[in-house]
mmCIF file of C-alpha atoms in Angstrom:
data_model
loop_
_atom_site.group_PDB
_atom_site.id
_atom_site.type_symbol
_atom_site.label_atom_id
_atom_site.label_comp_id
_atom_site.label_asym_id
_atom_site.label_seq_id
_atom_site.Cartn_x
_atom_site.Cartn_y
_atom_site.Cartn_z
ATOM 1 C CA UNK Z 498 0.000 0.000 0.000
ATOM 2 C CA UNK Z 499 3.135 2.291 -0.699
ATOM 3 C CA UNK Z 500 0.461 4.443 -2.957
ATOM 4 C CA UNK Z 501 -1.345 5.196 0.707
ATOM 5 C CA UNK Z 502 1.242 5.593 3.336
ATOM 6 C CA UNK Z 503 -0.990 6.865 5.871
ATOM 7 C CA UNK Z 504 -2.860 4.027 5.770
ATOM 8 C CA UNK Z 505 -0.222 2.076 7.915
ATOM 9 C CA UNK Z 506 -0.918 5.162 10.517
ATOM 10 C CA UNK Z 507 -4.788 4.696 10.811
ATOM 11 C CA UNK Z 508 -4.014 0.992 11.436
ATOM 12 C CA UNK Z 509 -1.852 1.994 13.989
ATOM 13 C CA UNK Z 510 -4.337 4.692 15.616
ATOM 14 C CA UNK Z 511 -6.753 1.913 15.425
ATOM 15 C CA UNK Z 512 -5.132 -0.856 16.907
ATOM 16 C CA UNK Z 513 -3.895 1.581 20.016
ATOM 17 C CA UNK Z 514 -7.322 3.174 20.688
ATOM 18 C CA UNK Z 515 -10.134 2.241 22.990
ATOM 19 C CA UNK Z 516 -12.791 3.954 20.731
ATOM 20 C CA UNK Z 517 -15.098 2.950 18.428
ATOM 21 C CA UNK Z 518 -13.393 1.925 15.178
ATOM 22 C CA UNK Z 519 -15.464 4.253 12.887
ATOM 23 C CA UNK Z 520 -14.578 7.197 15.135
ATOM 24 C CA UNK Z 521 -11.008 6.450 15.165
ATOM 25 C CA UNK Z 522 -10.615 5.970 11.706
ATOM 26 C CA UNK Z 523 -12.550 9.992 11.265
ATOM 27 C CA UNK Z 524 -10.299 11.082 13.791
ATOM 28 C CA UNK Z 525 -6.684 9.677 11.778
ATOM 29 C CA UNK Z 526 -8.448 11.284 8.459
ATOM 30 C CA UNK Z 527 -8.615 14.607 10.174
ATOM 31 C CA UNK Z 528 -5.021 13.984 11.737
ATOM 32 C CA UNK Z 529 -3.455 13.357 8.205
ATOM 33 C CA UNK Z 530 -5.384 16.154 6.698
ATOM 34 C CA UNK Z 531 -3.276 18.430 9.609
ATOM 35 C CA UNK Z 532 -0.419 16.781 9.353
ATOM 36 C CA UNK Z 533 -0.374 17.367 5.425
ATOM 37 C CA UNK Z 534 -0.403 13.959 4.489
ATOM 38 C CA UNK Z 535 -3.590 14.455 2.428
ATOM 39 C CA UNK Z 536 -4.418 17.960 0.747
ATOM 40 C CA UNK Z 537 -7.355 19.618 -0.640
ATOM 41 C CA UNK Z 538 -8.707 17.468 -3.809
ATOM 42 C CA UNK Z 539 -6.448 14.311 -3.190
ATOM 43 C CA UNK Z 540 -8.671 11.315 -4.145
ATOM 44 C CA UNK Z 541 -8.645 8.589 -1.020
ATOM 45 C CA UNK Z 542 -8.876 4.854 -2.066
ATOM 46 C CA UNK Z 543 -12.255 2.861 -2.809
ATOM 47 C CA UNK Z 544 -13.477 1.956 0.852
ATOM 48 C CA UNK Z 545 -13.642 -1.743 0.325
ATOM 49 C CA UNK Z 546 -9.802 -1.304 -0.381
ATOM 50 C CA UNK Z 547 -9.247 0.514 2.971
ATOM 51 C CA UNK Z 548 -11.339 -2.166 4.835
ATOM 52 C CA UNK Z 549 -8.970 -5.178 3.612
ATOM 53 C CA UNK Z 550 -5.971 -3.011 4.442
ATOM 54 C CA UNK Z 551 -6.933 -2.243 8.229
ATOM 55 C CA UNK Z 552 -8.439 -5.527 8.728
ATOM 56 C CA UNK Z 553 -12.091 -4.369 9.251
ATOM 57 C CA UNK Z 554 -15.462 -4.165 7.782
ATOM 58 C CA UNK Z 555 -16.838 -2.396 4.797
ATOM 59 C CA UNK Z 556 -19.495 -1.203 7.226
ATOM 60 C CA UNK Z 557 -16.801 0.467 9.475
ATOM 61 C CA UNK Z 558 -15.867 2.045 6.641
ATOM 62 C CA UNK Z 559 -18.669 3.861 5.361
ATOM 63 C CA UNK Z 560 -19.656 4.791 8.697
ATOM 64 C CA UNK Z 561 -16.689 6.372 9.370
ATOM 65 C CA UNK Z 562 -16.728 8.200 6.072
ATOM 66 C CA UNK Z 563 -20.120 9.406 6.788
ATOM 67 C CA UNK Z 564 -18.955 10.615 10.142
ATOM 68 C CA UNK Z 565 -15.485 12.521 7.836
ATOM 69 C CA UNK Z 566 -18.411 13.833 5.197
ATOM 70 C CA UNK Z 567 -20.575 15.640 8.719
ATOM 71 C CA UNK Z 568 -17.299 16.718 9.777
ATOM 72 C CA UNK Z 569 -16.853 18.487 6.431
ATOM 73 C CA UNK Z 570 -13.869 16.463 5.548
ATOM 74 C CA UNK Z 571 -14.295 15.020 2.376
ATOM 75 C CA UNK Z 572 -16.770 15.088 -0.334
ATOM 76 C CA UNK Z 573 -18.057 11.851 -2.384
ATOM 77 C CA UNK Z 574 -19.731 11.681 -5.896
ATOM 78 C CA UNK Z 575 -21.069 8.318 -7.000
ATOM 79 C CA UNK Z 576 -19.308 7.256 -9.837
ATOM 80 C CA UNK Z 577 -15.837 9.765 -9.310
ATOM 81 C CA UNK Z 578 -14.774 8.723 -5.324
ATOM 82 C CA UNK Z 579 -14.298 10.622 -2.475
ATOM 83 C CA UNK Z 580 -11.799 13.542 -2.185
ATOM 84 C CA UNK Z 581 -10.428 15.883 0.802
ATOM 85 C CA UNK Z 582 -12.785 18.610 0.485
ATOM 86 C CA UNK Z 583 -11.573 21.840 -0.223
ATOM 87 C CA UNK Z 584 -10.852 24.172 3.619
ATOM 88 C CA UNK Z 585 -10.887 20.628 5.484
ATOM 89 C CA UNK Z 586 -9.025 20.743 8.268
ATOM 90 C CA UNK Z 587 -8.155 23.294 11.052
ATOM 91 C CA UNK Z 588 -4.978 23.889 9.199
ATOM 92 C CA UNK Z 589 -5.925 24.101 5.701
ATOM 93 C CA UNK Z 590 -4.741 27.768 5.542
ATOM 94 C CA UNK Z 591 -0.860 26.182 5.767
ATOM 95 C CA UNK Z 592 -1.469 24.613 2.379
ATOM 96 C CA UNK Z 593 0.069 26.536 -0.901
ATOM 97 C CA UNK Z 594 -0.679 24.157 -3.454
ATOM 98 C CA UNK Z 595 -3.344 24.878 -6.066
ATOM 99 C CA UNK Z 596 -7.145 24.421 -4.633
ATOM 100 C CA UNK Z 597 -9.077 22.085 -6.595
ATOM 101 C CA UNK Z 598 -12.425 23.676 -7.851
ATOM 102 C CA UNK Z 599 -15.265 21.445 -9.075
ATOM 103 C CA UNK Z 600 -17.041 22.803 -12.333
ATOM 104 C CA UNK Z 601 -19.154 20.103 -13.403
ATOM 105 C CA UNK Z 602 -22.049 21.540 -11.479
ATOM 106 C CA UNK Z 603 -23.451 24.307 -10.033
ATOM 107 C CA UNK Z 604 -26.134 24.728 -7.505
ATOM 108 C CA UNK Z 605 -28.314 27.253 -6.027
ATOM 109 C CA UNK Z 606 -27.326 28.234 -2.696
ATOM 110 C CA UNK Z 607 -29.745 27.514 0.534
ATOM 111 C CA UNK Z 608 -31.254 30.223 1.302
ATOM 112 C CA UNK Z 609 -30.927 31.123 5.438
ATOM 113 C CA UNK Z 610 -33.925 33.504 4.970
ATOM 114 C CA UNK Z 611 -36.263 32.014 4.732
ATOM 115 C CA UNK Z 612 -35.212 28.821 6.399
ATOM 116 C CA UNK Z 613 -35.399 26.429 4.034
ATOM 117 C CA UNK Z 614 -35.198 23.466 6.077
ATOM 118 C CA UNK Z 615 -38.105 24.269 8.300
ATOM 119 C CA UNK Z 616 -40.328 25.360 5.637
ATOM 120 C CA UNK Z 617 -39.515 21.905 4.453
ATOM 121 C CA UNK Z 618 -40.287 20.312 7.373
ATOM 122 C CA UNK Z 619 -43.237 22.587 8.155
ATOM 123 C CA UNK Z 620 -44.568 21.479 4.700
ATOM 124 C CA UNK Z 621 -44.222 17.912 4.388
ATOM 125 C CA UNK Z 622 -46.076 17.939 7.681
ATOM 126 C CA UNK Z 623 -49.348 19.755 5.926
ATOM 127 C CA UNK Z 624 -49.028 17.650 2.972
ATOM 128 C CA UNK Z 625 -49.381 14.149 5.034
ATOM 129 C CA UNK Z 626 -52.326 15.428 7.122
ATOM 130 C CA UNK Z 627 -54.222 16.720 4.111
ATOM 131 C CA UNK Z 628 -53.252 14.414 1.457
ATOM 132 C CA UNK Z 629 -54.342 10.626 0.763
ATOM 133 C CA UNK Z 630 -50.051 8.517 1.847
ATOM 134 C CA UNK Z 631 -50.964 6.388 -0.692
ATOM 135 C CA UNK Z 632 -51.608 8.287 -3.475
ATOM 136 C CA UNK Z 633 -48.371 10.115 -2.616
ATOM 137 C CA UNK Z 634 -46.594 7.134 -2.375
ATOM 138 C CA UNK Z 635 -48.052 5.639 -5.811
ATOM 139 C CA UNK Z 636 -46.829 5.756 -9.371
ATOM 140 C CA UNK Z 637 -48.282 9.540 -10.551
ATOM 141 C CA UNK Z 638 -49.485 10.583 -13.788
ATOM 142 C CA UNK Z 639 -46.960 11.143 -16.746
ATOM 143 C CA UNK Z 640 -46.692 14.406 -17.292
ATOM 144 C CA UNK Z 641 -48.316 16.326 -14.279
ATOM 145 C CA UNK Z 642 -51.756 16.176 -12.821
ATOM 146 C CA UNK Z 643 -54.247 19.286 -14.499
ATOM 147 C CA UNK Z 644 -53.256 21.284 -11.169
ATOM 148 C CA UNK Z 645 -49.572 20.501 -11.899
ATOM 149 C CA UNK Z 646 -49.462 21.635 -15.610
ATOM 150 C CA UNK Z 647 -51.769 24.706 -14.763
ATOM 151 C CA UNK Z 648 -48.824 25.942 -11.674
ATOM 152 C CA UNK Z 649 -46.370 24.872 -14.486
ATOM 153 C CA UNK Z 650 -47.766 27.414 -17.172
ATOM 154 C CA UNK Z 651 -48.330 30.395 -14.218
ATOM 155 C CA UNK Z 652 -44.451 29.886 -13.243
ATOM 156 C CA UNK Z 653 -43.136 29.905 -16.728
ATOM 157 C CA UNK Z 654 -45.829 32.667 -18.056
ATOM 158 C CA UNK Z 655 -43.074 35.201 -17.503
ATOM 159 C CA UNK Z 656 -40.467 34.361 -19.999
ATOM 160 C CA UNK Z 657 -42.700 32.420 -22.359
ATOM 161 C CA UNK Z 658 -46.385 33.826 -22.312
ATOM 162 C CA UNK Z 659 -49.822 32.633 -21.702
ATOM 163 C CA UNK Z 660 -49.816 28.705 -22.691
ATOM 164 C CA UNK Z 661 -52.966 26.378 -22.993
ATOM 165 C CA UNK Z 662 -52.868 23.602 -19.987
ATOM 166 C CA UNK Z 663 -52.304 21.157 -23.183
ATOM 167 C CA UNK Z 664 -49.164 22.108 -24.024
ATOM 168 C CA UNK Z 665 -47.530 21.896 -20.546
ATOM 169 C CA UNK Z 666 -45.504 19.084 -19.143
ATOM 170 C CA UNK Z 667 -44.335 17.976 -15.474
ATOM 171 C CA UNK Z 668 -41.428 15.987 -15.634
ATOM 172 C CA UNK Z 669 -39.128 14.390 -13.081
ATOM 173 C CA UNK Z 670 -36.147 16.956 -14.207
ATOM 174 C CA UNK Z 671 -34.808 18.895 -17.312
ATOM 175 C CA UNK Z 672 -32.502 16.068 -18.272
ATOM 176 C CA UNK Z 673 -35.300 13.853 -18.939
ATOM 177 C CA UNK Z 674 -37.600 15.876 -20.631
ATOM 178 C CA UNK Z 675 -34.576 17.434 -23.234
ATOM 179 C CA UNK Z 676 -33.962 13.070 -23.730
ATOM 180 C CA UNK Z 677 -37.449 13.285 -24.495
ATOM 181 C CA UNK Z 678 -37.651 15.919 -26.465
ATOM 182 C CA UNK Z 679 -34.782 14.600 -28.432
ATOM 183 C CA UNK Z 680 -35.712 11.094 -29.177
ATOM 184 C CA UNK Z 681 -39.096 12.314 -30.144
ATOM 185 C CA UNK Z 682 -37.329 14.444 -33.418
ATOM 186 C CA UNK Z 683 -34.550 12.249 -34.446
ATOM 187 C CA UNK Z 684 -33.030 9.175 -35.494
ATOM 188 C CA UNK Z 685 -30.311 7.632 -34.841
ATOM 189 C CA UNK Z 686 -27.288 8.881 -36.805
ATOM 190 C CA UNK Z 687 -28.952 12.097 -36.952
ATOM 191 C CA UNK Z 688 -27.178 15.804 -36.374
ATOM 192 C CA UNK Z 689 -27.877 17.873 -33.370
ATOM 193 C CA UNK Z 690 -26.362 21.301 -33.971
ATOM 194 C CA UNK Z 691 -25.956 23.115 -30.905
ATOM 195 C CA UNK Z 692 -22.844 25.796 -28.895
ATOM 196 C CA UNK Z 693 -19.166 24.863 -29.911
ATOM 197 C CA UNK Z 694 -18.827 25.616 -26.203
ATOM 198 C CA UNK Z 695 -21.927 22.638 -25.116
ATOM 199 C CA UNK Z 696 -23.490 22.095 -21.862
ATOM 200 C CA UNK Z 697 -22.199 18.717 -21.344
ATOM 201 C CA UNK Z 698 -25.671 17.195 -20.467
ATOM 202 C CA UNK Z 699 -26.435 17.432 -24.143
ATOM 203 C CA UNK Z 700 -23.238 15.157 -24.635
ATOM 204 C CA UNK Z 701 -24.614 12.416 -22.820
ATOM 205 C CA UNK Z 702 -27.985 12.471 -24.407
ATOM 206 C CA UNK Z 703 -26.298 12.871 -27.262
ATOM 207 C CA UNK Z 704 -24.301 9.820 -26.686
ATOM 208 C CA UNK Z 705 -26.848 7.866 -25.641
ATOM 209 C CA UNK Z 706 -29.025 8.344 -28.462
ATOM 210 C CA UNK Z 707 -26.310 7.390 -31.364
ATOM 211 C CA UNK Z 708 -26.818 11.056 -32.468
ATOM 212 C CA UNK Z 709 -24.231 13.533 -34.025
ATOM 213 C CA UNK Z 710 -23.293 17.190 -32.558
ATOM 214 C CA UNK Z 711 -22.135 19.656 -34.519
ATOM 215 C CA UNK Z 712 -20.884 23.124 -32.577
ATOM 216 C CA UNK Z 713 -21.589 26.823 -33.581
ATOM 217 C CA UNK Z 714 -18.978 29.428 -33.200
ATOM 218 C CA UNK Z 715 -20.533 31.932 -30.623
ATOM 219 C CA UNK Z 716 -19.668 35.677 -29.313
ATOM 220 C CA UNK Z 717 -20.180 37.745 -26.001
ATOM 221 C CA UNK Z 718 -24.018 37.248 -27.358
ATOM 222 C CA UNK Z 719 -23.751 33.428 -28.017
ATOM 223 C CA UNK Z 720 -24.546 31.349 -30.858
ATOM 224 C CA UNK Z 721 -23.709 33.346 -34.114
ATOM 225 C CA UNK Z 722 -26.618 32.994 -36.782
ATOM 226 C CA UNK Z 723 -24.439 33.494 -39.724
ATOM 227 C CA UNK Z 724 -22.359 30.438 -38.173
ATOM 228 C CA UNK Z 725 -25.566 28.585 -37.632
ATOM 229 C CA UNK Z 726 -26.301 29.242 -41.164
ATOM 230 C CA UNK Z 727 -23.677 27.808 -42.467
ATOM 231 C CA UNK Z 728 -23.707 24.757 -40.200
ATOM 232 C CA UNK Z 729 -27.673 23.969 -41.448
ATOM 233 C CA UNK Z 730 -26.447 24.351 -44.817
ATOM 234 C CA UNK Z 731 -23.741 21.692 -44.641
ATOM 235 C CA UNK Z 732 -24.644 19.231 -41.940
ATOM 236 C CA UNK Z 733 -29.221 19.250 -42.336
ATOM 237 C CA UNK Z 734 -29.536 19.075 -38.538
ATOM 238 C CA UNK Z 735 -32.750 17.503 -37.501
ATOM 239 C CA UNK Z 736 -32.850 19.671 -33.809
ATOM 240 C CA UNK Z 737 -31.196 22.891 -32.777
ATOM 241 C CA UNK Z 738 -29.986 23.015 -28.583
ATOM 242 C CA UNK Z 739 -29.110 26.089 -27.206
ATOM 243 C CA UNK Z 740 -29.690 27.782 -23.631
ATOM 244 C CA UNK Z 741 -30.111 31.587 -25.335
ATOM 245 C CA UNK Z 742 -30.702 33.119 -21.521
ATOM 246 C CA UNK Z 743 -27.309 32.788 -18.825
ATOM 247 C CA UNK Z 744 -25.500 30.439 -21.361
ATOM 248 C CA UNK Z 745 -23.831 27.346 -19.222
ATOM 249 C CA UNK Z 746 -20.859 27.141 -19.538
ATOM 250 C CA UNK Z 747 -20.362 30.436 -21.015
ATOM 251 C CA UNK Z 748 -22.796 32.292 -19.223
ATOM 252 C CA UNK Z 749 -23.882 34.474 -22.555
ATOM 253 C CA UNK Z 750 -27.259 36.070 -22.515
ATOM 254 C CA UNK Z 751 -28.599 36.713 -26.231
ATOM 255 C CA UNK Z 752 -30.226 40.107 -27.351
ATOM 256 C CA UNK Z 753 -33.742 40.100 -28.488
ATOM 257 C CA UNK Z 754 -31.993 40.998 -32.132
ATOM 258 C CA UNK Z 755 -30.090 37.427 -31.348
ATOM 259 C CA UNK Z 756 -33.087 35.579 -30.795
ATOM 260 C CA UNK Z 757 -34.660 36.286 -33.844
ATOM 261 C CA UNK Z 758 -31.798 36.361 -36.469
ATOM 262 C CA UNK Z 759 -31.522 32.538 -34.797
ATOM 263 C CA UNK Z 760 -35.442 32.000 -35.139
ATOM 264 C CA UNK Z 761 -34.927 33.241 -38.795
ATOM 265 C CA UNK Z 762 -32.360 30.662 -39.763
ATOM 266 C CA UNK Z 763 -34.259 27.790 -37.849
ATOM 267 C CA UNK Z 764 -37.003 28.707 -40.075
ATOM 268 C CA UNK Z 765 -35.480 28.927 -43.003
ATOM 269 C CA UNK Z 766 -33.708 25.124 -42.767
ATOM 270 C CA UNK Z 767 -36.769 23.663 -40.556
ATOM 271 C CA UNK Z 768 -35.213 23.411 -38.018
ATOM 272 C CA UNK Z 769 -37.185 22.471 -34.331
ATOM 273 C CA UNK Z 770 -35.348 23.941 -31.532
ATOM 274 C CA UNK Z 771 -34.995 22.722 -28.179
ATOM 275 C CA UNK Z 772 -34.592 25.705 -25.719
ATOM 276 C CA UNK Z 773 -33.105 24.646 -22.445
ATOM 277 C CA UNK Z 774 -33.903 28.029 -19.509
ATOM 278 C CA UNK Z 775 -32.751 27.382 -16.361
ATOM 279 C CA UNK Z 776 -31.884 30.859 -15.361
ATOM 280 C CA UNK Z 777 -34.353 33.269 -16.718
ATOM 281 C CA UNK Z 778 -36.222 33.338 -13.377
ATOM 282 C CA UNK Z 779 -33.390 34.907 -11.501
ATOM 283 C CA UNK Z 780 -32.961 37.737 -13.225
ATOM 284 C CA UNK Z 781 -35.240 40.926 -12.792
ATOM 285 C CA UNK Z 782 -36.255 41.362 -16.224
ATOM 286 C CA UNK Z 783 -35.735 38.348 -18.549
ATOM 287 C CA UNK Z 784 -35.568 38.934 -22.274
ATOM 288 C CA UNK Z 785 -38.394 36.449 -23.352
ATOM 289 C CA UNK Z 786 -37.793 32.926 -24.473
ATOM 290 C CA UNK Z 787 -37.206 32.015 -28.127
ATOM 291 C CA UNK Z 788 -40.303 29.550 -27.677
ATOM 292 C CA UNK Z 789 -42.156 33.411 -26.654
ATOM 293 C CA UNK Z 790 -41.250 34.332 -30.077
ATOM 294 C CA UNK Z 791 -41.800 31.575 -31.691
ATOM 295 C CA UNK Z 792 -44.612 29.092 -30.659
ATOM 296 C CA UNK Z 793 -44.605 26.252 -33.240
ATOM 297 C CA UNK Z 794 -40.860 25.853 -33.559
ATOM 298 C CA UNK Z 795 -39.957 25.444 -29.891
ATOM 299 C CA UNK Z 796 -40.047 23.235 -27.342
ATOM 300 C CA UNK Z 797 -39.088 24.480 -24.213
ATOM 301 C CA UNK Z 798 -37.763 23.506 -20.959
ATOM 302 C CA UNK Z 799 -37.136 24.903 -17.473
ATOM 303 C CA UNK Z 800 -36.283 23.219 -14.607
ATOM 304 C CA UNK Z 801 -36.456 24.704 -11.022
ATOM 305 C CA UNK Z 802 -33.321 23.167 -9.937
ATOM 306 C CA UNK Z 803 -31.511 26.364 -10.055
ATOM 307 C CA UNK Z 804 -34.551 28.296 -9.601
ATOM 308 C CA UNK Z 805 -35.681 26.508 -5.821
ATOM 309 C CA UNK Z 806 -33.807 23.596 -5.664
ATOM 310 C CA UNK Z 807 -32.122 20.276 -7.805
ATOM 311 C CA UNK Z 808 -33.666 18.061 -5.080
ATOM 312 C CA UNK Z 809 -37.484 18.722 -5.527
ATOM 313 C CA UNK Z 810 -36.488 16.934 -9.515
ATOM 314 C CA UNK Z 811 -39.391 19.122 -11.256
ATOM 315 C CA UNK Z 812 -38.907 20.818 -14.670
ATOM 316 C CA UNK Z 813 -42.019 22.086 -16.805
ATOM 317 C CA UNK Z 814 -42.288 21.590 -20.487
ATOM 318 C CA UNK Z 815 -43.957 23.765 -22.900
ATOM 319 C CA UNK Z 816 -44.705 22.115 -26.338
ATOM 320 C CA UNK Z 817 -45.696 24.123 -29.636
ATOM 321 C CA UNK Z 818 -49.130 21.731 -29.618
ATOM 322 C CA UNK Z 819 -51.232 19.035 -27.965
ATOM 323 C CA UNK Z 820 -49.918 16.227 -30.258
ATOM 324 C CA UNK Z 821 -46.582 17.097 -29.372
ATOM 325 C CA UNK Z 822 -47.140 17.568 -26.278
ATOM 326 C CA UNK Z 823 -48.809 13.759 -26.358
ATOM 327 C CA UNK Z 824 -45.106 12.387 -28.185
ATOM 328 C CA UNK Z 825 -43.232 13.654 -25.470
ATOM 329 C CA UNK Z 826 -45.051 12.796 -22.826
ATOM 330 C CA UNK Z 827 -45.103 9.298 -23.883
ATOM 331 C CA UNK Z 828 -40.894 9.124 -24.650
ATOM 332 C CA UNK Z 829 -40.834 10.496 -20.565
ATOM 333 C CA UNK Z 830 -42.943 7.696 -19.842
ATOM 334 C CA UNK Z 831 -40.420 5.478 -21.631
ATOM 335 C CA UNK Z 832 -37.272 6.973 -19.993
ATOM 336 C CA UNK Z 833 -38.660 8.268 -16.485
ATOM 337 C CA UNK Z 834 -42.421 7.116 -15.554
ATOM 338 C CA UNK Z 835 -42.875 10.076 -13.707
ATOM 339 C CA UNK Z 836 -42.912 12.048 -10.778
ATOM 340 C CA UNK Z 837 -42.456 11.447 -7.305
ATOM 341 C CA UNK Z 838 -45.399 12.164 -5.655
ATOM 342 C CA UNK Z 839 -44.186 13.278 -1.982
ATOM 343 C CA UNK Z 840 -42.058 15.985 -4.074
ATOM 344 C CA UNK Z 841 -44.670 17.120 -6.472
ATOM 345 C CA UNK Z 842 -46.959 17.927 -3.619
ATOM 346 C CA UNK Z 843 -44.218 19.935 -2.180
ATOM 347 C CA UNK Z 844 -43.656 22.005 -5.498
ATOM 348 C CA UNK Z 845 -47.639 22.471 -5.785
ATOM 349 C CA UNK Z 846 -47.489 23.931 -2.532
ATOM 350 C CA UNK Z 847 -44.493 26.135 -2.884
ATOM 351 C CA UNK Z 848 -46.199 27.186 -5.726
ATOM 352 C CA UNK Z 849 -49.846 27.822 -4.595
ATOM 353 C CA UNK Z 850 -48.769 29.292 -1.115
ATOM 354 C CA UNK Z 851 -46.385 31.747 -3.123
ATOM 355 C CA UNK Z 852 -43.463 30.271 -1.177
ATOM 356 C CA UNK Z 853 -41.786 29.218 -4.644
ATOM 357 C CA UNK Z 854 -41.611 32.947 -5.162
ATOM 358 C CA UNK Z 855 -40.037 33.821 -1.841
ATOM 359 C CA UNK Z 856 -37.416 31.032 -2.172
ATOM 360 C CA UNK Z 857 -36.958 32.346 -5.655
ATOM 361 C CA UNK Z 858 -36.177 35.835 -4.547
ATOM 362 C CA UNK Z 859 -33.511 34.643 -1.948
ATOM 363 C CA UNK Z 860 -32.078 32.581 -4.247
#
């Protein structure tokens, strides 16, 4: 275990104390992390690893992980490991080398004020004394129930416009509803034209799908239409992507000029767009989405996990017309069911109470 050195000290530290070996084993993490032996970012080994090493229990492990991770030690993602977080330690201010910053997310902070996690609690408290548990706990309708889809089309009315009930989706999440919208207008072996400079959720669906992207050159305003132009001319994309408000990565806003020189060249190759807006809401005065200026070309998608929160997995759809609206609720079917129905309750509430709005604005 030469590639873990202080692994042969937490075997030591456990073998010499008379504490609990989960709470020894959180106490040498936080001693190495002083000491220097592990820095901001370092990756530690897989836990099952660690267990065979020290002689323990895969249990013991995890516990005492979970006991590092409330301790603010270390930080795990499913699928990438666990790594010293960044300021762990009492000493972390000692260490010169370069801080390790995660980009391949970003999240909304909780907001203090109001206090989130009481309103939470507070909440989910009303819900199970005025709602049937086991319609809450059952499969839900694809899509939204009516009351759903209507609080759908008043939160999105202000970047999009009025919309008929029929054209709204619920769906568990943006990521699943742009899948949806994508396998509903392509093939595989089709193009996708979309930023040079992509969100990388588009990759995977992408990916996933067999499908081709193709990437637009883009300014301080974003995707260039004379770029786009060319790139429909040579390539015949079957779907346009593009996030035209707060741009991720780039964070590029387009002008209302933007919008429609990029609505003019989507008509003129016939080309459906999918518009991905998870921002517009937190800004004072949003420009108005491209599916605003454009109704039958543009299916459009917000998600509130930057507007409220990631973990209430809500997103509302707005289609250009019932049929479509019918397609794409059956491909979410296919790839998600549908909601969870302890969390859609929540959102309806938020959202009838006017609480959505307050966490909004502290957001």
């Amino acid at each position: 275990m030469s590639a873990y050195p202080y692994l042969a000290h937490w075997k030591e530290e456990i073998s010499q104390s008379p504490n609990a070996i989960y709470m020894t084993l959180a106490d040498a993490l936080a001693l190495s992390i002083r000491k220097g032996d592990l820095r901001e970012g370092d990756r530690l080994p897989p836990q099952r690893t660690i267990a065979d090493y020290l002689g323990t229990n895969l249990t013991t492990v995890t516990r005492a992980f979970t006991e590092a991770r409330r301790r603010g030690l270390i930080d795990a993602t499913v699928g990438r490991g666990t790594f010293i977080r960044v300021g762990a330690g009492e000493s972390h201010w000692r260490h010169t080398g370069p801080a390790v910053v995660d980009l391949t997310m970003n999240l909304p902070p909780i907001p203090q004020e109001p206090p989130l996690q009481r309103i939470i609690q507070s909440d989910i408290a009303a819900i199970l004394k005025q709602q049937d548990l086991n319609s809450l706990m059952s499969y839900r309708v694809t899509g939204g129930t009516l009351e759903e889809r209507q609080l759908g089309a008043k939160w999105i009315a202000p970047v999009i416009g009025q919309r008929r009930t029929e054209e709204i989706l619920v769906s568990p999440g943006a990521q699943s509803a742009l899948a949806a919208i994508v396998s509903t207008h392509t093939q595989p072996g089709d193009v996708i034209v979309t930023d040079r400079i992509a969100y990388p959720g588009i990759r995977t669906i992408a990916a996933q799908f067999d499908l081709i992207l193709v990437g637009v050159d883009s300014d301080m305003e974003g995707m260039m239409p004379d770029q786009l132009d060319r790139v429909c001319a040579e390539h015949h994309p079957r779907l346009l992507y593009c996030i035209p408000t707060i741009h991720n990565p780039t964070t590029a806003t387009m002008s209302l000029q933007r919008r429609k020189d990029i609505l003019a060249v989507a008509q003129r190759h016939h080309l459906h767009i999918a518009e991905d807006d998870p921002y517009s809401l937190l800004m004072d005065t949003p420009p108005p989405a491209l599916a605003a200026l454009d109704h039958s070309r543009v299916s459009y998608v917000a998600t509130l996990a930057k507007t409220l929160s990631p973990g209430l997995r809500t997103a509302y759809v707005a289609l250009p017309n019932a049929d479509m609206t019918r397609r794409v609720a059956a491909a979410i079917r296919a790839i998600a069911l549908t909601n969870a129905g302890l969390l859609s309750a929540l959102t309806a509430r938020w959202m009838q109470t006017g609480q959505a709005h307050t966490i909004l604005h502290a957001i």
